[in-house]
Structure formats: structure tokens, C-alpha cells
Short mmCIF file of C-alpha atoms in Angstrom, two decimals:
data_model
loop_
_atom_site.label_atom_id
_atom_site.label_comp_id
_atom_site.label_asym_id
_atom_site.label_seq_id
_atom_site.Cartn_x
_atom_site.Cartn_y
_atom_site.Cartn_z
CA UNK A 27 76.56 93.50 101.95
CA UNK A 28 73.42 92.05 103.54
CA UNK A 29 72.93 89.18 100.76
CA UNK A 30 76.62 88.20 101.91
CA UNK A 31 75.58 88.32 105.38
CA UNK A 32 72.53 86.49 105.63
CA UNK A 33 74.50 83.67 103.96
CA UNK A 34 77.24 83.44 106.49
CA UNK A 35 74.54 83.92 109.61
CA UNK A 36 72.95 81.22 108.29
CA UNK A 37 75.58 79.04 107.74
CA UNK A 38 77.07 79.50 111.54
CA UNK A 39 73.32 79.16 112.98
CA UNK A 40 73.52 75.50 111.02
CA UNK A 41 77.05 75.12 113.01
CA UNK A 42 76.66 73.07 116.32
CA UNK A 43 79.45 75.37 117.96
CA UNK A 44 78.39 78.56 119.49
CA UNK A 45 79.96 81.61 116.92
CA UNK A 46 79.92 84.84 118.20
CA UNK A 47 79.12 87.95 116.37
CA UNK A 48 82.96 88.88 115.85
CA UNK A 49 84.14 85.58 115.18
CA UNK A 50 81.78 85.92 111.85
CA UNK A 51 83.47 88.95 111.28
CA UNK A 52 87.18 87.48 111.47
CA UNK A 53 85.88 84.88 108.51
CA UNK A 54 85.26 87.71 106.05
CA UNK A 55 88.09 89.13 106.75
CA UNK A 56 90.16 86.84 104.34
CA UNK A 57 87.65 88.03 101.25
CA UNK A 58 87.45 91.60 102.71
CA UNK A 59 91.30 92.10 102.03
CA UNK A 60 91.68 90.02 98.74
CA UNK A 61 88.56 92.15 97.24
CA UNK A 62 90.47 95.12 99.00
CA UNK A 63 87.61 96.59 100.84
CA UNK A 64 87.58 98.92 103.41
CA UNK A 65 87.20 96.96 106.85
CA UNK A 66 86.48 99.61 109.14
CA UNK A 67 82.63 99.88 106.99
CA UNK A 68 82.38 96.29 106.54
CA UNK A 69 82.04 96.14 110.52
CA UNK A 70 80.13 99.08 110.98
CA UNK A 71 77.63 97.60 108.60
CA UNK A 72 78.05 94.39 110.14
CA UNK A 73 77.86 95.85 113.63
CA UNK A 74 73.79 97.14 112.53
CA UNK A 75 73.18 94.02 111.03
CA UNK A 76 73.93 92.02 113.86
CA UNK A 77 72.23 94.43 116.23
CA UNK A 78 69.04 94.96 113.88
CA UNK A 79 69.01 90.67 113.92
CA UNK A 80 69.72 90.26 117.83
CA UNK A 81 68.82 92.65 119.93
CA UNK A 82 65.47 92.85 119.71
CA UNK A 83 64.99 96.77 119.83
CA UNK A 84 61.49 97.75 118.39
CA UNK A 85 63.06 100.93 117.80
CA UNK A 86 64.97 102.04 115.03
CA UNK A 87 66.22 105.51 115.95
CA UNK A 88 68.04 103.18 118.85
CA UNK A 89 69.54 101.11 116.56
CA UNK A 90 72.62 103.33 115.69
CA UNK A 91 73.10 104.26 119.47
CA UNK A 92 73.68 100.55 120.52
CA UNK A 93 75.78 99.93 117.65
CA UNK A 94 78.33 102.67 118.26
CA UNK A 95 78.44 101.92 121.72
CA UNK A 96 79.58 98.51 120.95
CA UNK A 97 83.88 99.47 120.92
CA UNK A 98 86.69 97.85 120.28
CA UNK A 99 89.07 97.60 123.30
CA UNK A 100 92.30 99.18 120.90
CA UNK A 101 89.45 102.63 121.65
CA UNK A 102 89.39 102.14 125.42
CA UNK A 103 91.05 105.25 127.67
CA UNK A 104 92.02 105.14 130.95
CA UNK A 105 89.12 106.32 132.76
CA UNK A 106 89.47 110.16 134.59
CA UNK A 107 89.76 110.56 138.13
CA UNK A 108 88.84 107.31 138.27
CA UNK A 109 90.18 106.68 142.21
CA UNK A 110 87.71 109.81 142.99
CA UNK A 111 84.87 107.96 141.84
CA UNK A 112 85.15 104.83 143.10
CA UNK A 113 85.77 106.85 146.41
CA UNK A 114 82.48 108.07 145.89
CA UNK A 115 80.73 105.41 145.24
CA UNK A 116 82.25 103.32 148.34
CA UNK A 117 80.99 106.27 150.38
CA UNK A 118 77.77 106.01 149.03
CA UNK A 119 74.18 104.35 151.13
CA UNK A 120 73.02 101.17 149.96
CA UNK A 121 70.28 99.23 151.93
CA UNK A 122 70.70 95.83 152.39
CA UNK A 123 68.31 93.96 150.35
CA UNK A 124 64.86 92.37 151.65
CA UNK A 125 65.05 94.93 153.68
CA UNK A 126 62.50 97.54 154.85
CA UNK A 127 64.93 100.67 153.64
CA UNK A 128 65.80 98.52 150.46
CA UNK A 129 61.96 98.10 149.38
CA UNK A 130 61.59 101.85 150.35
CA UNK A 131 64.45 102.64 147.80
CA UNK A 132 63.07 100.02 144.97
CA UNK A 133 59.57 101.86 145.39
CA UNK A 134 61.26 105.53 144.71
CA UNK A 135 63.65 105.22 141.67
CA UNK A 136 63.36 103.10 138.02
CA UNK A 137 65.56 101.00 138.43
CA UNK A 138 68.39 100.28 136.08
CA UNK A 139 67.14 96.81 135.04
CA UNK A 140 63.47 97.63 134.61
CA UNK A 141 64.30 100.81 132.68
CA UNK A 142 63.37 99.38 129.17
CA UNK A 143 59.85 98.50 129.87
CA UNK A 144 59.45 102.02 129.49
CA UNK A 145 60.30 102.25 125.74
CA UNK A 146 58.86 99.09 124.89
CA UNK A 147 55.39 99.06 124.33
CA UNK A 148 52.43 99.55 125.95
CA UNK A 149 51.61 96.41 127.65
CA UNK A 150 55.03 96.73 129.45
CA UNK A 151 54.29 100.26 130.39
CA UNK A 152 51.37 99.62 132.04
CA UNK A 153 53.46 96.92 133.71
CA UNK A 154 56.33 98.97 135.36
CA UNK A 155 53.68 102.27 135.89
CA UNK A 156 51.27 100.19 138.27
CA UNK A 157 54.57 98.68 140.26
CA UNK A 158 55.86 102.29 141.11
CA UNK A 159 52.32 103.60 141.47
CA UNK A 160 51.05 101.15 143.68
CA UNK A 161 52.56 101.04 147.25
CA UNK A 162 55.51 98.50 147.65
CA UNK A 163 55.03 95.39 149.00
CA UNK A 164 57.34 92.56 149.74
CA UNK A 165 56.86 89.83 147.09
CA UNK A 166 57.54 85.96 147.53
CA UNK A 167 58.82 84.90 143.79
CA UNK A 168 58.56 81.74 142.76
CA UNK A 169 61.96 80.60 141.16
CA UNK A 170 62.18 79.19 137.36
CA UNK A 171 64.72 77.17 136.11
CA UNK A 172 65.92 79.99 134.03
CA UNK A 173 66.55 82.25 137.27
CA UNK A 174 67.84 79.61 139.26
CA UNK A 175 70.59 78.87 137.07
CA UNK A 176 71.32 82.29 136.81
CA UNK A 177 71.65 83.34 140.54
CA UNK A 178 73.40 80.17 141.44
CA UNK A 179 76.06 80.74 138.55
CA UNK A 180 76.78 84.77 139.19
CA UNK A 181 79.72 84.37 141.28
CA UNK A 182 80.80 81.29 138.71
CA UNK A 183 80.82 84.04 136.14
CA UNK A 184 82.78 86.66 138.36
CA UNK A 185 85.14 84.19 139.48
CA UNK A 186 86.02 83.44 135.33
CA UNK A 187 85.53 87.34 134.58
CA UNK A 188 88.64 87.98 137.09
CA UNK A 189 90.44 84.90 136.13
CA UNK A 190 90.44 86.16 132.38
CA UNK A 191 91.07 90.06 132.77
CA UNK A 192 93.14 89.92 135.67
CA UNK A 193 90.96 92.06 137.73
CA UNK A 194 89.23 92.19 141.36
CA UNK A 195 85.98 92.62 140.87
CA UNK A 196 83.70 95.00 144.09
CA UNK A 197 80.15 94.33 144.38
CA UNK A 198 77.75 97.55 145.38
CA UNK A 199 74.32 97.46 146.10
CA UNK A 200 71.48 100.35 145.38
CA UNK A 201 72.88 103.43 143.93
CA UNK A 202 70.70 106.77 143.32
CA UNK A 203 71.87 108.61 140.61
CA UNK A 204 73.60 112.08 141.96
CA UNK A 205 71.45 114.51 140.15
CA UNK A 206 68.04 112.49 139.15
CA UNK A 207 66.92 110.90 142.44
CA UNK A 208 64.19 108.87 140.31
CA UNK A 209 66.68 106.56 138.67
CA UNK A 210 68.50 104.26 140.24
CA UNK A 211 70.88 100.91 139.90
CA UNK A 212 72.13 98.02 141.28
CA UNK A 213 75.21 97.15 139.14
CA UNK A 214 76.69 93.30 139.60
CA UNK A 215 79.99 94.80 139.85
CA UNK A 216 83.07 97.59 139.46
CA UNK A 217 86.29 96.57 138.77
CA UNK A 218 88.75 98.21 141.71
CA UNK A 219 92.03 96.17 140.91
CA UNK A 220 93.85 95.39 137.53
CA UNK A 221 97.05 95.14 136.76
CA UNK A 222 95.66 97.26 133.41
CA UNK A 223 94.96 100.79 134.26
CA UNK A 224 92.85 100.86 131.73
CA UNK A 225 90.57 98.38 133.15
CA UNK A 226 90.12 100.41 136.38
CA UNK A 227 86.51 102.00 136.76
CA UNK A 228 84.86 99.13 134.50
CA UNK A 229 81.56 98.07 135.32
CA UNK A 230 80.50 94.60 135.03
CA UNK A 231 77.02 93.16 133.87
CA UNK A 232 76.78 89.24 133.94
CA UNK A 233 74.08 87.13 132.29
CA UNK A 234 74.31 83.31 132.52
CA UNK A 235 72.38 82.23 129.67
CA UNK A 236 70.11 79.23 130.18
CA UNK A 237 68.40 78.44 126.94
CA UNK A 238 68.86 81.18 125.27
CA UNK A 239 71.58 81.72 122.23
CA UNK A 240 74.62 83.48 123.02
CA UNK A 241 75.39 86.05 119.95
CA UNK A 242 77.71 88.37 121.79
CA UNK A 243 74.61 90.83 121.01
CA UNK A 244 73.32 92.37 123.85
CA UNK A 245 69.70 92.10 124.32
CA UNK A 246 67.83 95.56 123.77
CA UNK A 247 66.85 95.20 127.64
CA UNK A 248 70.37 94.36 128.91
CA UNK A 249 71.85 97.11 126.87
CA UNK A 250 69.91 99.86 128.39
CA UNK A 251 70.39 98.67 131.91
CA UNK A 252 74.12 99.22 131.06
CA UNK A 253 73.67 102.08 130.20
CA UNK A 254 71.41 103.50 132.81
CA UNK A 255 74.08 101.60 135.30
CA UNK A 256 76.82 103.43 133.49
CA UNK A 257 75.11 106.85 133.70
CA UNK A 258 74.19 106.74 137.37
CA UNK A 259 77.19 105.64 138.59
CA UNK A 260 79.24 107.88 136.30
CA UNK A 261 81.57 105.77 134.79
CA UNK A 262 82.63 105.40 131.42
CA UNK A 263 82.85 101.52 130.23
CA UNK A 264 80.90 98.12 130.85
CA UNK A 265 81.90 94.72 130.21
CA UNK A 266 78.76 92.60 129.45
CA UNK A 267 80.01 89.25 129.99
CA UNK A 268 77.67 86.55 129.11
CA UNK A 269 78.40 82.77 129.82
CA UNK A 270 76.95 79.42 128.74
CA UNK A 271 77.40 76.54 131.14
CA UNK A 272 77.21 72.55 130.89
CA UNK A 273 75.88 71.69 134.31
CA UNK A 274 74.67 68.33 132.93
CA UNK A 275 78.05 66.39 133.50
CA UNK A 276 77.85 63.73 136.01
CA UNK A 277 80.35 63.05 139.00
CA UNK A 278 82.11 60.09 136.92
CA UNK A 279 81.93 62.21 133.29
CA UNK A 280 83.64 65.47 135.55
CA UNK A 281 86.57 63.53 136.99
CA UNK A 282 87.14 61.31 133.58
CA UNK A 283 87.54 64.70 131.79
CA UNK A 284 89.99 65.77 133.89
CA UNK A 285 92.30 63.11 133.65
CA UNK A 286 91.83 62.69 130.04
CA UNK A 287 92.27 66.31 129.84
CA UNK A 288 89.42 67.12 127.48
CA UNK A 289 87.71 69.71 130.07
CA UNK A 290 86.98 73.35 128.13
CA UNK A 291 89.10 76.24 129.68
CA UNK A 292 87.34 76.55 132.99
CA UNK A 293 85.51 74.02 135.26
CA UNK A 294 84.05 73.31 139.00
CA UNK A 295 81.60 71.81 141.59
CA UNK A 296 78.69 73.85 142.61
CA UNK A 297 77.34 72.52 146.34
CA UNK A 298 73.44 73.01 146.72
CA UNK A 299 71.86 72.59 150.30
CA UNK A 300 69.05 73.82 151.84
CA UNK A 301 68.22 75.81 154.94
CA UNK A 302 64.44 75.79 156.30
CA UNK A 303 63.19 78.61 158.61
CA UNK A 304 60.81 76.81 160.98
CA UNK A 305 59.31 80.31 161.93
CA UNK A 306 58.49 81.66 158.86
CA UNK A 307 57.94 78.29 156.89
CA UNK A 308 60.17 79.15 154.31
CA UNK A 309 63.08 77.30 152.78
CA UNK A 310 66.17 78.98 151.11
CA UNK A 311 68.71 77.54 148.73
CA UNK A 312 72.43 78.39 149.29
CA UNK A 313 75.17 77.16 146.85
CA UNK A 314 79.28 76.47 147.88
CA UNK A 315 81.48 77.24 145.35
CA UNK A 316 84.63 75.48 144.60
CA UNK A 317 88.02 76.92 143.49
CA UNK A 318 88.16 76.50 139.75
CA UNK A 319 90.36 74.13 137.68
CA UNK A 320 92.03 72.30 140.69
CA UNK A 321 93.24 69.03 139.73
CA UNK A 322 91.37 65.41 140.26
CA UNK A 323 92.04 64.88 143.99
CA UNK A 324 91.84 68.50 145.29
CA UNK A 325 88.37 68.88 144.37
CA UNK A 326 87.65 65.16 145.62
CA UNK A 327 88.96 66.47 148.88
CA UNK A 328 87.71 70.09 148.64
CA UNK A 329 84.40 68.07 147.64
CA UNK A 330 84.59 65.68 150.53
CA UNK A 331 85.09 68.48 153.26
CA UNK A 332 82.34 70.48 152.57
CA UNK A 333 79.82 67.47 152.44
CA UNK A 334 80.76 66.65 156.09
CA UNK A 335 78.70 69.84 157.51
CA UNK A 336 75.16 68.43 156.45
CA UNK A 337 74.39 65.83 159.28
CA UNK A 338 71.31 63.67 158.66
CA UNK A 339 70.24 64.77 162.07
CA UNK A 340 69.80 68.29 161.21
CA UNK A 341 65.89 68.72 159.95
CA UNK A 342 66.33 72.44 159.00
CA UNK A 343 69.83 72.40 156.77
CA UNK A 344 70.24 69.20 154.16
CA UNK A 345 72.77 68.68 151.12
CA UNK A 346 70.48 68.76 147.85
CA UNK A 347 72.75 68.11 144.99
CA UNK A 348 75.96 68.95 143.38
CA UNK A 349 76.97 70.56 140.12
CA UNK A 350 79.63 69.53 138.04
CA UNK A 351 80.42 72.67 135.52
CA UNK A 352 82.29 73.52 132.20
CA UNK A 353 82.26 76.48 130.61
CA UNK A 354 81.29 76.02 126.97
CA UNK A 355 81.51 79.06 125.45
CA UNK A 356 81.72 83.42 126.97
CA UNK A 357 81.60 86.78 125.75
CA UNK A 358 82.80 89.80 126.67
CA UNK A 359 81.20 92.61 124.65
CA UNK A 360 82.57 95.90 125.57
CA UNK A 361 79.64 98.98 125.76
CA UNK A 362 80.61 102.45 126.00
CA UNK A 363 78.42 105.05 127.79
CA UNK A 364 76.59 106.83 125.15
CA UNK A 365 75.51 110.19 126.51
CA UNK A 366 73.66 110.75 123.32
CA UNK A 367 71.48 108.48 123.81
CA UNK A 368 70.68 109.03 127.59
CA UNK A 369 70.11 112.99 126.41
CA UNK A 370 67.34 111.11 123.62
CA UNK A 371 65.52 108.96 126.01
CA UNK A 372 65.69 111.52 128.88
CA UNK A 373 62.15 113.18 127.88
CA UNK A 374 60.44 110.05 128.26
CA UNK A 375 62.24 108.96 131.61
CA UNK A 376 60.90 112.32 132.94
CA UNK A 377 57.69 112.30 131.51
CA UNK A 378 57.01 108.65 133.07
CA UNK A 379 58.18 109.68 136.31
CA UNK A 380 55.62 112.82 136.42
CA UNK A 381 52.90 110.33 135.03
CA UNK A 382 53.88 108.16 138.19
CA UNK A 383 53.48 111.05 140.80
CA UNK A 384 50.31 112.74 139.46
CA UNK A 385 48.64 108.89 139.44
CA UNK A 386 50.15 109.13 143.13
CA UNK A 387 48.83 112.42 144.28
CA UNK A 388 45.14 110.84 142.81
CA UNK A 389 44.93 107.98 144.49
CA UNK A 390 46.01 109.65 147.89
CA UNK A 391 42.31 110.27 148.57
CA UNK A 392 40.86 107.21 146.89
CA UNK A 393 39.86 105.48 150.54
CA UNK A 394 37.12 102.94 148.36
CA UNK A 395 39.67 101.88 145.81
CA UNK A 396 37.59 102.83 142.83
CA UNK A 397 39.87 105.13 141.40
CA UNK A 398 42.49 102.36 141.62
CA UNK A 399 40.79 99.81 140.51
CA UNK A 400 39.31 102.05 136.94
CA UNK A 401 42.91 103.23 137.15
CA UNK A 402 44.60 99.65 137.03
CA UNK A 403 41.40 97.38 135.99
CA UNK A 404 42.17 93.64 137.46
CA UNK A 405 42.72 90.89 134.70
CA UNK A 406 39.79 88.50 135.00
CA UNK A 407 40.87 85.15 136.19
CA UNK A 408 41.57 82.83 134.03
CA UNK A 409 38.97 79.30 134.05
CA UNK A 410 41.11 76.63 136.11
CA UNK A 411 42.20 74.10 133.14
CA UNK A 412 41.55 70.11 133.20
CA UNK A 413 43.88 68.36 135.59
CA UNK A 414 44.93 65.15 134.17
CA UNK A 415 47.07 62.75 135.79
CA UNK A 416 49.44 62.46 133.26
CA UNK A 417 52.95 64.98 132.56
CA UNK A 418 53.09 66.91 129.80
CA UNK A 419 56.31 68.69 129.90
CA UNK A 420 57.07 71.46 126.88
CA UNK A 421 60.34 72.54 126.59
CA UNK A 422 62.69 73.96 124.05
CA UNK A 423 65.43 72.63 125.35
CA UNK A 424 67.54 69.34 124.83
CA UNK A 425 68.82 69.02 128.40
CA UNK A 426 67.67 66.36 130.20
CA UNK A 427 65.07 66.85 133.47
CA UNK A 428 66.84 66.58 136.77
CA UNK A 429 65.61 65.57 140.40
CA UNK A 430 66.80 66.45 143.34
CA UNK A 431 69.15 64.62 145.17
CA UNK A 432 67.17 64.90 148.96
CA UNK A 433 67.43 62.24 151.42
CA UNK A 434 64.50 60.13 151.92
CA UNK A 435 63.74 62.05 155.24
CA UNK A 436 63.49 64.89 153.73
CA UNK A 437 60.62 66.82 151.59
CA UNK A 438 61.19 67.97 148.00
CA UNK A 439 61.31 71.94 148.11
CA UNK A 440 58.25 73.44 147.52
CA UNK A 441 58.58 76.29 144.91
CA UNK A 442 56.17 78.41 146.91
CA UNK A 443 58.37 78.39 149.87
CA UNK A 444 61.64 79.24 147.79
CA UNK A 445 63.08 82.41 148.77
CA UNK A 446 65.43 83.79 146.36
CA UNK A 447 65.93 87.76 145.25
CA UNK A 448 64.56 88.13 141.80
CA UNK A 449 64.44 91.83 141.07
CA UNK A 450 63.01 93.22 137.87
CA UNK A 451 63.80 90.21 135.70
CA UNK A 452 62.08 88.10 133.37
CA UNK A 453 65.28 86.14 132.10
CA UNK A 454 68.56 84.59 133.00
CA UNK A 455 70.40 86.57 135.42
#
């Protein structure tokens, strides 16, 4: 079947619409049931092509374990004693971030999303086993455009999430797992109301994809932090919903699609304004959402309203822009826990852990730092390169380069000075 589905993979990839993994899948089925094939193969083998192709797991003995994980909803139960554990997990500790008790907890557990770089190589192994060797020390990150768009468009996502399954969605923060105190996860969400019992207990992983193509295949790295997420908090499902935005509309382009009703199925306004903190220096970026799919007028007034807080007098809080949003295009893969594969990759998890407190115990006595340092050898610096007074932007993408909107009292923000939570993350959110 593979000839067959190169051909159609290549012939969607040539489409300018986004297709989805199982919207390939629903064109063979036409040819699948005139040749009179069995269907339920066809998509298994289509299932491990698509993963093989997307995921971008280096290992093959994984390959199988994503795949099956990836369910159908018709296979979904209603998860056991499902009120117990949600109990549980409400009653549960969970340090609020940035601060001292939360970079404690961060130093003392893998965490969910930064569970992969285990398995993935030795570069990124090195990586992850200096962090939780190392003592813990508050980081300033500077943001990218990539991670901006993706923590400024997380509750845009969870808003549309409940708006399609008809669910209440309860954010948690750091959760040990009960039994293995060296793993540990933050998940974006649980779903505590549905009018679907079925739906009850679901855990909810959102990436808002910036650049990258949305398959409806989870990336290698996502789908193990769903499953370590799943694991730790004991809970049997995960909906990885993925969205892909157009934040390029202007003010005139958002309103006109309204009225000429051409709008996808859910839009909004996204208010950005700043807040400096004259004692530390810093400046922080705080978004206002809108409600979503109002008419023309309500969000001109919801619009108007919220604009009226930033005075020009105020040097420390200023309006920067405003985004006008519709959703192009979602997915909501459904992953199953897959104990199978947690009771594979368990060995390693241990045996990384131990690695991490025996280079501990070593470098309790190392008062010079020579041990560190032949332990984790600094990268030479790199030569500083020609400045040139010219911009060279290189970019992948077609979307056009923004400014900020900032009054003319006002400084642009510096990206040193940008303080935004980036944990463990070298993508979209």
C-alpha cells in the first residue's frame, strides 16, 4: 500500500488547504470498498505510515506504540472512578510558578515535557543531564516569535476546545507522580464537566502551531509528554488538540468578514499591553481575550471598553497592539495511555535518574569546580560575526513582519527584559 500512499501524500502536500492525516484516509475509502478491502488494515497501515512520515521518532521499536495509541473515539470508555481521581488530583500541592518551591520542584523530577530528550540522542542527553545535575537557577528567557504566539494563543485554544466538545476545561499546575517521585508534569488541562460522561477525566495537551505543518501527527516529543502526563496523573485518555491561527487580518479585513460572513468557524480580538516593573527593570506582556464569534458591534464595543484602561499618562502599563484571529484549520487527535510502552522506556527513565544522583553525590565535594567543569566541558565561544548595517531577515515563512503598535512615548520592548514562562520547550506551545 505504500506506492498508493506516497501518491496521495504527495498530492495533498501540493494542496494549499491544510489535510489532516484522517481526512486522507476518508478519500481512499471510496476505492477501499469498490476493491473490497478490508478497512480496518488499510488504517492500521496507514496509521504507521503516517507516524513513520511525521513524527519524527528515531526509534523504531516506538513506532508501533504511538500508532496504537492513536484511537478512534467509537473505542473510548468511560473512565473508572473517575470523580476519585480528579478528587485526588484537586487535593494535590502545586507551587505556584516562578516561584522559589516551584524551581525547587522543576530541579527534582523530569518533567513531562522534557522527558524525550532522554531517548533522543546524545546531544540532547547531555542537554537535560547537566540541567538536573547542575543546581537550579532562575532563568530570564528570551521570547521567539514561535513561543510568543503560542503562550498568547493557549487560552484561544481552550476557549475553542470547550466550545467544540462541550466541556469545562480545569487547569493544574506541578504534579509528582504517586509512586516515582522523579517524574513529574504540568498538564495544560483536565476536563471536569461534559455533558458526555465519557469525556470526563480527559486530559488536554494544546499546541498552537506557528510555522510548522499541522498533520494531525503528533510530534515524537509531544507524544511522550502525553503520555508521561497521562501516566502521572493516572488517567486514561488525552486530547492533543493542535490549532493553526491567521493573526495577520487587519481591523478593516476582521469586521468586513463578518458582515460578509466569510469568517472560518471561530474568530476574536486578542488585546496586547504591557506592564513595566520599575524595580526590577523588567517588562511583561499580558494579553485580554475577547468572547468569541460575537457579532460586528459587540466586539467594537467589547473592543472599545477595554482600550479605555491604558491612559497615556501611565509610564509603566501601555496598549501595544491588537490581534484580529481566525481559526484556519484544528485537530483533535485522541492518544490513549499505553502502559506498554511506559513499562519499555521505564529502564532508561530509572537509569537516567541514578546517572543524575551519582553525578550529584560527585560534585558535592568539588569546591574548585574542576570536576564540573571536565564533567560538563563549556562550549568555546563562538567569534562575534561582522555587524553590517543592513537587515538580513531569513525566514521560512510567508507572513508578513509586524511592528509594534507603541505610542511614540514609549520604548519598543526589549527582548532581554521580556518575562514570559517558557518551560522545557523548544517549539510552539
Amino acid at each position: 500500500m505504500e506506492p498508493i500512499f506516497d501518491v496521495l501524500r504527495e498530492l495533498s502536500e501540493k494542496n494549499e488547504d491544510i489535510v489532516l492525516s484522517d481526512e486522507m484516509f476518508e478519500l481512499m475509502k471510496p476505492i477501499i470498498q469498490k476493491f473490497n478491502i478490508n478497512q480496518h488494515k488499510v488504517y492500521n497501515s496507514w496509521k504507521n505510515y503516517e507516524v513513520l512520515k511525521h513524527s519524527h521518532c528515531n526509534n523504531e521499536d516506538e513506532l508501533t506504540y504511538i500508532s496504537d495509541s492513536m484511537i478512534s473515539r467509537d473505542k473510548v470508555e468511560i473512565v473508572k472512578n473517575v470523580e476519585s481521581k480528579l478528587k485526588w488530583l484537586n487535593g494535590l500541592p502545586q507551587p505556584e510558578q516562578r516561584t522559589p518551591e516551584w524551581y525547587s520542584y522543576r530541579h527534582t523530577v523530569i518533567t513531562a515535557s522534557s522527558m524525550s530528550q532522554i531517548f533522543e540522542g546524545k546531544s540532547k542527553y547531555k542537554n537535560i543531564l547537566k540541567e538536573k545535575v547542575l543546581p537550579e537557577k532562575e532563568r530570564q528567557f528570551s521570547s521567539t516569535a514561535a513561543l510568543s504566539h503560542g503562550v498568547r494563543n493557549e487560552p484561544v485554544a481552550q476557549s475553542i476546545y470547550e466550545m467544540l466538545t462541550e466541556t469545562k476545561i480545569s487547569e493544574y499546575g506541578c504534579i509528582k507522580h504517586p509512586s516515582i517521585p522523579y517524574i513529574g508534569a504540568s498538564p495544560d488541562g483536565i476536563v471536569t464537566s461534559s455533558k458526555c460522561k465519557k469525556k470526563l477525566g480527559h486530559m488536554l495537551e494544546i499546541k498552537c502551531l506557528y510555522s510548522r505543518k499541522l498533520t494531525g501527527i503528533p510530534l515524537y516529543k509531544y507524544w511522550v509528554q502525553c503520555q508521561i502526563q497521562l501516566e502521572v496523573c493516572k488517567l486514561e485518555y488525552c486530547d492533543f488538540f493542535e490549532i493553526k491561527l491567521n493573526e495577520n487580518l487587519s481591523e478593516e479585513e476582521f469586521y468586513s468578514k463578518i458582515r460578509d460572513k466569510t469568517h472560518k468557524q471561530f474568530y476574536g480580538i486578542v488585546i496586547e499591553y504591557a506592564v513595566h516593573d520599575s524595580e526590577t527593570n523588567k517588562t511583561k506582556n499580558n494579553w485580554i481575550y475577547s468572547p468569541i464569534n460575537l457579532t460586528e458591534q459587540e466586539f467594537i464595543t467589547w473592543s472599545s471598553n477595554n482600550l479605555k484602561q491604558f491612559s497615556e499618562n501611565d509610564e509603566n502599563t501601555w496598549y501595544v497592539r491588537s490581534y484580529y484571529w481566525e481559526l484556519l484549520k484544528y485537530s483533535n487527535r485522541l492518544i490513549k495511555r499505553n502502559r506498554e510502552w511506559f513499562k519499555y522506556i521505564r529502564p532508561k527513565i530509572d537509569s537516567f535518574w541514578k546517572e543524575v544522583e551519582d553525578k550529584r553525590e560527585i560534585l558535592k565535594n568539588d569546591k574548585s569546580g574542576e570536576i564540573q567543569q571536565t564533567m560538563f566541558p563549556e562550549k568555546p565561544e563562538k567569534p562575534e560575526p561582522l555587524k553590517l548595517d543592513i537587515c538580513l531577515i531569513d525566514t521560512d515563512d510567508d507572513e508578513p513582519i509586524s511592528t509594534l503598535n507603541v505610542p511614540e512615548n514609549k520604548s519598543p520592548i526589549k527582548s532581554s527584559n521580556l518575562e514570559i514562562c517558557l518551560i522545557d520547550s523548544d517549539d510552539e506551545i
